[in-house]
Coordinates of C-alpha atoms in Angstrom, one line a residue:
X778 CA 104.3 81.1 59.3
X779 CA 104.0 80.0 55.8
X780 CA 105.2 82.0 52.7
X781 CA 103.5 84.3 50.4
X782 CA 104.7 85.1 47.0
X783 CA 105.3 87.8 44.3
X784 CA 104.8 86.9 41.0
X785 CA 106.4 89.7 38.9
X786 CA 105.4 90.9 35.2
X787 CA 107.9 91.6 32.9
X788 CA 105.4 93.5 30.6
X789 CA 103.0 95.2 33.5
X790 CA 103.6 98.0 35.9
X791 CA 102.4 95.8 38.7
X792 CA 103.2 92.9 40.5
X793 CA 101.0 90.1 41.7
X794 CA 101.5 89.2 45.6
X795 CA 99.7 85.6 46.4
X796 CA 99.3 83.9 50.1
X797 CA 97.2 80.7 49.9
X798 CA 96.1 78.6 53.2
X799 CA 94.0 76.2 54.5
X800 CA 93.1 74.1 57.3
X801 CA 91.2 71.1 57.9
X802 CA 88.5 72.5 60.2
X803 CA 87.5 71.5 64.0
X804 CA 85.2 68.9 62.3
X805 CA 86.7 66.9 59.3
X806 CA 88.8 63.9 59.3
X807 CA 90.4 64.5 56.1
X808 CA 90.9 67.7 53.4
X809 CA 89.4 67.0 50.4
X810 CA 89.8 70.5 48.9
X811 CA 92.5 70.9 46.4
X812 CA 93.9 74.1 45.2
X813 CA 96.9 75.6 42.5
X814 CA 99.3 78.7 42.1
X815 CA 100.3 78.2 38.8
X816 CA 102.7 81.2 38.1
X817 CA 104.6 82.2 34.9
X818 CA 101.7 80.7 32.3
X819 CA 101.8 82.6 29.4
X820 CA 102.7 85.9 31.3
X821 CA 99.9 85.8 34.2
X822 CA 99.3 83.5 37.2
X823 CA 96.6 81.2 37.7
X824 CA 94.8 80.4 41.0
X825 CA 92.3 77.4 41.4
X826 CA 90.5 76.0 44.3
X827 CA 88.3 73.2 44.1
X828 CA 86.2 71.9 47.3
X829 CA 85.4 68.1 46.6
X830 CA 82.6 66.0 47.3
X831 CA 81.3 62.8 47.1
X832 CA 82.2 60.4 50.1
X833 CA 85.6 59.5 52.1
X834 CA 87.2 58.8 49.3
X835 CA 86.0 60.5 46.1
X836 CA 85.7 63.9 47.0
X837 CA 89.7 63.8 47.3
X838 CA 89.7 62.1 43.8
X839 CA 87.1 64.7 42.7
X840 CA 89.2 67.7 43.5
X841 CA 92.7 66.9 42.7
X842 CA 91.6 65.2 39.2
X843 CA 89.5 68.7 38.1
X844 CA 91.8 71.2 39.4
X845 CA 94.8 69.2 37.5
X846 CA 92.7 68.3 34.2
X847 CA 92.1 72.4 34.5
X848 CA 95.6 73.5 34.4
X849 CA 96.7 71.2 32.1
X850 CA 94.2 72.1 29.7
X851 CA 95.3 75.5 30.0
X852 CA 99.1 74.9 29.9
X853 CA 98.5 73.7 26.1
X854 CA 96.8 76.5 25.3
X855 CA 98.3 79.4 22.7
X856 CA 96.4 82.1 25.2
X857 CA 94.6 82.5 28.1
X858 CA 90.6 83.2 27.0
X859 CA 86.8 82.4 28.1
X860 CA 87.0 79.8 25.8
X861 CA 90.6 77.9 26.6
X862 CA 89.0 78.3 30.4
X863 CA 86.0 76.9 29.3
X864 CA 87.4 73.9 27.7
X865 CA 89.4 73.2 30.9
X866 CA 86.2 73.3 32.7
X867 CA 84.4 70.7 30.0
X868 CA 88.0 68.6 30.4
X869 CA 87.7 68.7 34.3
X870 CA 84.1 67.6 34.1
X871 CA 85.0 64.9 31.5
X872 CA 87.6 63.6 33.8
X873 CA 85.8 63.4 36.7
X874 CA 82.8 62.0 35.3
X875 CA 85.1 59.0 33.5
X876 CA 86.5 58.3 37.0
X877 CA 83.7 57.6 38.7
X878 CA 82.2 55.4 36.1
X879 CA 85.5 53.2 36.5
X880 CA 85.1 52.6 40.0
X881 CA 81.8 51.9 41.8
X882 CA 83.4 53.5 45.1
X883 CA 83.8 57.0 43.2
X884 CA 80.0 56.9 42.1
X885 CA 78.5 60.4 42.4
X886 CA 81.9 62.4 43.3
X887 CA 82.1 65.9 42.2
X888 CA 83.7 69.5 43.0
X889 CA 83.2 72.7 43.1
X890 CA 85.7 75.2 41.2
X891 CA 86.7 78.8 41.2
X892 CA 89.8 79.8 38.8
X893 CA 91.4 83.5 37.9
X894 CA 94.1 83.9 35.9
X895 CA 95.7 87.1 36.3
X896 CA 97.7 89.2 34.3
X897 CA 99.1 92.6 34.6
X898 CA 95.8 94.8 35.1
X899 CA 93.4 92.1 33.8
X900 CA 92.3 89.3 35.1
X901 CA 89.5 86.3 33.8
X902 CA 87.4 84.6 36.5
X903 CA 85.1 81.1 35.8
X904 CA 83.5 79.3 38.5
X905 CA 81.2 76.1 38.7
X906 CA 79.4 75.6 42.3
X907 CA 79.7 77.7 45.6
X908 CA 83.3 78.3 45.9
X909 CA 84.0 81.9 45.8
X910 CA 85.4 84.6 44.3
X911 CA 85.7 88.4 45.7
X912 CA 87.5 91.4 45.1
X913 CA 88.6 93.8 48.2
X914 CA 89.1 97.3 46.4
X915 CA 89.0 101.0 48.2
X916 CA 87.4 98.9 51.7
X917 CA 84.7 97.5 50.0
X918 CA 84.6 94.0 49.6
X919 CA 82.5 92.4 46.6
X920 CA 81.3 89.1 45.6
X921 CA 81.8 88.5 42.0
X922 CA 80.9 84.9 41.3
X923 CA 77.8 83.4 42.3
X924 CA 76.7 80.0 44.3
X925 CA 75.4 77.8 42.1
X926 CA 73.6 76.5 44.4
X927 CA 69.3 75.7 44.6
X928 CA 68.8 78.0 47.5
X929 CA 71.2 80.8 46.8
X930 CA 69.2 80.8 43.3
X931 CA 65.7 81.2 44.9
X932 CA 67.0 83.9 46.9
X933 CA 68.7 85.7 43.8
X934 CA 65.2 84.9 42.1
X935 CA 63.5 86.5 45.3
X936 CA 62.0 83.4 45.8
X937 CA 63.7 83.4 49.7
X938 CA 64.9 86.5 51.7
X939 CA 68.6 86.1 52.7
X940 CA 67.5 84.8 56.2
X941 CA 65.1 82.6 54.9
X942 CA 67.8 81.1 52.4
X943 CA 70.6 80.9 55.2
X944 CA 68.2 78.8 57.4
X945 CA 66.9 76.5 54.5
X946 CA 67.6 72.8 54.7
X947 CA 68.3 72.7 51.2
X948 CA 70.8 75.6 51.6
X949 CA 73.7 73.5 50.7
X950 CA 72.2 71.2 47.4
X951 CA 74.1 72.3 44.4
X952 CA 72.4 73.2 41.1
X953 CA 75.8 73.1 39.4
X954 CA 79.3 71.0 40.0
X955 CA 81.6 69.1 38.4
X956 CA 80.8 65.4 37.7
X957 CA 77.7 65.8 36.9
X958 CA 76.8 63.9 33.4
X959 CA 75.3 67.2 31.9
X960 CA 77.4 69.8 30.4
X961 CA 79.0 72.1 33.0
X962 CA 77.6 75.9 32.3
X963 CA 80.3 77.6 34.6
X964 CA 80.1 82.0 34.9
X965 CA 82.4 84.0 33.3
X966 CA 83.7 87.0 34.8
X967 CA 86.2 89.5 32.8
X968 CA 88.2 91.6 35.3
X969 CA 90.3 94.8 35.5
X970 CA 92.4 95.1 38.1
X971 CA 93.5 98.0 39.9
X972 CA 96.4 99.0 42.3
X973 CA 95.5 97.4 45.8
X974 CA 93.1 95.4 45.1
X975 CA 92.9 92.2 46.4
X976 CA 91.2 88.9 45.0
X977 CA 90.2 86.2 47.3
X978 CA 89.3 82.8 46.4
X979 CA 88.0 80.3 49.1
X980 CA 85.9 77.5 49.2
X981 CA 82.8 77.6 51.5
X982 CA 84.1 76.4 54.8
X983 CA 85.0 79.9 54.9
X984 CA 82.0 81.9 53.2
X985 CA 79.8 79.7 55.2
X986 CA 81.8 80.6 58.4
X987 CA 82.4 84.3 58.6
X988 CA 80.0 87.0 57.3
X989 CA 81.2 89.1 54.4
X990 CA 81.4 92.2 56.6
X991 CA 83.7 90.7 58.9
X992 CA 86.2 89.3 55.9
X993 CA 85.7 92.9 54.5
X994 CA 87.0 94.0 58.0
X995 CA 90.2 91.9 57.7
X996 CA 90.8 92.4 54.5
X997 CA 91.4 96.0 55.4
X998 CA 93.9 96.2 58.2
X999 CA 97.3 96.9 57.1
X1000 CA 98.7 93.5 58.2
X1001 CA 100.5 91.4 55.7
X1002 CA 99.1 89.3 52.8
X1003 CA 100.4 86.3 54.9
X1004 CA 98.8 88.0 58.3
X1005 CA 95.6 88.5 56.3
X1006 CA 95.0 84.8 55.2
X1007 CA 96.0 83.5 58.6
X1008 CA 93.1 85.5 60.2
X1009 CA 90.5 84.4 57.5
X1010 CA 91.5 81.0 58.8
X1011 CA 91.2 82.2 62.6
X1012 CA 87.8 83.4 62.1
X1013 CA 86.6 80.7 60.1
X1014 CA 87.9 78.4 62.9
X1015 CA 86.4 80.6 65.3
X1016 CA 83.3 80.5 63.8
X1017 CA 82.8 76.6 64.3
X1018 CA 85.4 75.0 61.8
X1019 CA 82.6 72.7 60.6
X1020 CA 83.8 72.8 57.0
X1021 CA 87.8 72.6 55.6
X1022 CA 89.1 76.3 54.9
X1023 CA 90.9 77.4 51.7
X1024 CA 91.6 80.7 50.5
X1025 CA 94.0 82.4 48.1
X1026 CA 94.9 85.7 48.3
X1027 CA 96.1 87.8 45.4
X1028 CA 97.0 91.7 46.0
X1029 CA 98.0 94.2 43.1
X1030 CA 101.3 95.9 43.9
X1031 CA 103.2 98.1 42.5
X1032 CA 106.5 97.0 40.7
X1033 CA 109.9 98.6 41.6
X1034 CA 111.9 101.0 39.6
X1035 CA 114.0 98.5 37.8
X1036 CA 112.3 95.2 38.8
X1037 CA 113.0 92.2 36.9
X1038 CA 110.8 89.5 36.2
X1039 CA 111.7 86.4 38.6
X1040 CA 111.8 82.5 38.1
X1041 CA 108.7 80.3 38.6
X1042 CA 107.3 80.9 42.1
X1043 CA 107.1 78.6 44.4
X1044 CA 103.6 76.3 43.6
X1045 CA 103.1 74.2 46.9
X1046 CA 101.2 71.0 47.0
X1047 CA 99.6 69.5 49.8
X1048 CA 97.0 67.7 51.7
X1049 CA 96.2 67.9 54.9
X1050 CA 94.1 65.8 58.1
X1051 CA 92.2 66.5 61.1
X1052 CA 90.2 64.5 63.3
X1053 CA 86.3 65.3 63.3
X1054 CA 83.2 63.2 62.6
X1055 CA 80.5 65.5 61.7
X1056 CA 80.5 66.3 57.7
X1057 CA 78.5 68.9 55.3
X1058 CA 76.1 67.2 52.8
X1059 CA 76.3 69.0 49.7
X1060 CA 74.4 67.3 46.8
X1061 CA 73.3 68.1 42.9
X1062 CA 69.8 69.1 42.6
X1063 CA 68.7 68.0 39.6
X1064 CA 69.8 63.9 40.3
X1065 CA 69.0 64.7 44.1
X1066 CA 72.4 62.6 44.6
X1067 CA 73.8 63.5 48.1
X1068 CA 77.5 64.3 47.7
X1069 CA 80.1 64.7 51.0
X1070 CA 82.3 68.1 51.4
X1071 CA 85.7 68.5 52.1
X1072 CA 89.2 69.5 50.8
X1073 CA 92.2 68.5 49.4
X1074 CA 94.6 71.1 48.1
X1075 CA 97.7 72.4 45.4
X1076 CA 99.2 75.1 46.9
X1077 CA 100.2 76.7 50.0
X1078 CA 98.7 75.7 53.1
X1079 CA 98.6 78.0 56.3
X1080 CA 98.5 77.1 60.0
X1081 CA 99.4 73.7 59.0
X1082 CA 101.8 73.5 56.1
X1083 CA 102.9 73.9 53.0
X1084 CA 104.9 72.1 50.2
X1085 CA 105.5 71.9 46.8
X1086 CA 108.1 71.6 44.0
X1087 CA 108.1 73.3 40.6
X1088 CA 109.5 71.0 37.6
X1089 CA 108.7 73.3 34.0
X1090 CA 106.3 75.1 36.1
X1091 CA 103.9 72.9 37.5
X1092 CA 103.2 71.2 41.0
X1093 CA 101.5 68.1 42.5
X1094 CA 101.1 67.1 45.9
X1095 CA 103.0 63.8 45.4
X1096 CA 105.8 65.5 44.4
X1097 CA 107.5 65.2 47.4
X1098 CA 106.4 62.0 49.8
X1099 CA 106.0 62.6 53.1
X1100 CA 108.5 65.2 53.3
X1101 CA 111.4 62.8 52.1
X1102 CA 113.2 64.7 50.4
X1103 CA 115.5 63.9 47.5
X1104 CA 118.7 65.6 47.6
X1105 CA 119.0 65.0 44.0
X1106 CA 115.8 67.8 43.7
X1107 CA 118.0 70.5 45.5
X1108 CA 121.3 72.2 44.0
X1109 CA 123.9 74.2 45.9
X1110 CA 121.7 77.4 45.9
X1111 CA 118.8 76.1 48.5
X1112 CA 118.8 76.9 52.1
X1113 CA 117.5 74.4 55.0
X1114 CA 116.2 75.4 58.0
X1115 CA 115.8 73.3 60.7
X1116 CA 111.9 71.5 61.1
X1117 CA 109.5 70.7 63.8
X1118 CA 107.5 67.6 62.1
X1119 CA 103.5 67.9 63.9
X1120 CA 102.0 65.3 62.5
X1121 CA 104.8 62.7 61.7
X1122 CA 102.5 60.1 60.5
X1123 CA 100.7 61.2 57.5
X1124 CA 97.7 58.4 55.7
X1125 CA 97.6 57.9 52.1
X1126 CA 101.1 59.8 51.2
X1127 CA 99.9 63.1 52.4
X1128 CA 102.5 65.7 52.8
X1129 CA 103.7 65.8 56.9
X1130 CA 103.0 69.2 58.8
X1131 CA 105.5 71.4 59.5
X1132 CA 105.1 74.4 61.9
X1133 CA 108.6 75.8 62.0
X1134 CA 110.4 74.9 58.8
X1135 CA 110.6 76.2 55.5
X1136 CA 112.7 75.6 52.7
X1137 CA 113.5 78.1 50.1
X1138 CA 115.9 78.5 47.0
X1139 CA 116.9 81.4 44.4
X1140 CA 117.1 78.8 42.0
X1141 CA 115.3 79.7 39.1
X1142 CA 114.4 76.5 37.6
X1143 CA 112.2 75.1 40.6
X1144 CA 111.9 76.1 44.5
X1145 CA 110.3 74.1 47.3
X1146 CA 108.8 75.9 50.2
X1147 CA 107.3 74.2 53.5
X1148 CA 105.4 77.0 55.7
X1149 CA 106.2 77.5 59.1

């Protein structure tokens, strides 16, 4: 069972609890999703998930270059506002766009991204393409961003009922995404957050898997975080697994009498495999270019594993290769558990499964973490 995390406030009366997960999917060969817990940035936490696209190899390139060009835009930033997350999503597009102009294989990559940074009892949401945000507050659960996607468009335009949009062959060409040449227009969302509610990000192979009503339904048992994001992944599984699944979960809690605010929390990095053959199309409508979906992810996964290393804050997925890890990282404070290895033989320096390890540490200047 993987870990979740609390990110606490100094300066709110809340805490932040995350659980992030994914899984590869019944169909996919690879995950080309890539997603980020970015704790402790100027007093809030951010959370990104990008869902790549653009063939075998470039929507893995796509992902992990804007969700990383995002962040770091953001960590030089004086404050967190809809502009500084704006610019990140100009820089992401910039970057991703450059890329594929350097190397004919990369030609027409792109990515979707949904970002929140939250802090204390506010929170700022931006999104580019179909990966979603909601909010789970008093048992009703809520889309806030919207698909930027052709059909989901007619259908907001009335153009298509919902039934006619879900069947429509076009269902899955996207109006907006990163890496296309023209300037991104992402949504903007401010937020106020409220005691027990709970934000989910996920890409589509999990929107396009289980109906709203039914993530509404799991959202509201009283299971864990971790128990939560673990049955998201079940039902998207369930439900065909014909896409790669991310999610991150983030519930408002409420701080302890006395609570101190902790070190970084723990920012896992990782990629993860499956065998399939089938694949989503997902393409820009405007150029009509046919882009590939998949997933490649920053942060923690679930049902597979998890792993990741915080050095001033921030994580990548090559932090740590193939589970080899340097002793020199580790100091006398961090606990090893033994570790069943499940996929020993990882391609392209992605991160080996673990299913019952984890590593953890009290140190506050980095911690590592691989999910059981």
């Amino acid at each position: 069972m993987a870990e979740g995390r609390e990110h606490i406030d100094r300066n709110s009366r809340r805490n932040l609890s995350v659980a992030s997960r994914t899984h590869v999917g019944l169909r996919r060969q690879e995950n080309q999703d890539y997603y980020v817990v970015r704790g402790n940035l100027l007093g809030g936490t951010l959370l990104v998930v990008a869902d790549g696209m653009g063939g075998h190899k470039g929507g893995k390139e796509a992902s992990q270059i804007a969700a990383d060009t995002f962040v770091n835009v953001l960590e030089r930033s004086e404050e967190i506002s809809e502009s500084a997350l704006g610019k990140g999503m100009i820089a992401a597009n910039s970057a991703v766009v450059e890329r594929a102009e350097e190397d004919p294989l990369l030609a027409g990559m792109g990515t979707t991204l949904v970002a929140v940074f939250l802090q204390g009892e506010s929170g700022q949401l931006i999104n580019l393409g179909d990966s979603r945000a909601y909010r789970y507050r008093a048992g009703r659960l809520e889309q806030i961003t919207r698909d930027h996607a052709v059909v989901a468009e007619m259908v907001a335009r009335g153009e298509l009922t919902p039934e006619e949009g879900a069947n429509h062959p076009r269902r899955n060409v996207l109006s907006q995404a990163i890496g296309m040449k023209e300037l991104p227009r992402p949504d903007y969302f401010p937020l106020t957050c409220e005691l027990g509610d709970i934000l989910l990000l996920c890409s589509d192979g999990l929107s396009g898997m289980v109906e709203d009503q039914d993530i509404e339904k799991i959202l509201g048992t009283t299971w864990s975080l971790e128990a939560k994001g673990d049955s998201l992944i079940e039902a998207a599984l369930d439900g065909g697994g014909r896409d790669n699944v991310t999610l991150i979960l983030a519930e408002i809690t409420e701080k302890n009498v006395g609570e101190e605010a902790s070190g970084p929390p723990t920012n896992p990095g990782s990629r993860g495999e499956s065998s399939g053959e089938e694949e989503k199309k997902k393409g820009f409508g405007a150029g009509g270019l046919i882009l590939i979906g998949a997933l490649a992810i920053g942060g923690t996964l679930w049902g597979s594993y998890q792993v990741g290393w915080i050095g001033g804050g921030t994580v990548r997925p090559d932090t740590l290769s193939q589970f080899g890890l340097d002793t020199n990282l580790l100091d006398s404070t961090w606990l090893e558990i033994d570790t069943t290895i499940l996929q020993p033989t990882p391609g392209d320096g992605d991160a080996v499964g673990s299913q019952n390890s984890k590593f953890k540490s009290e140190n506050s200047e980095g911690a590592i973490s691989v999910g059981e």
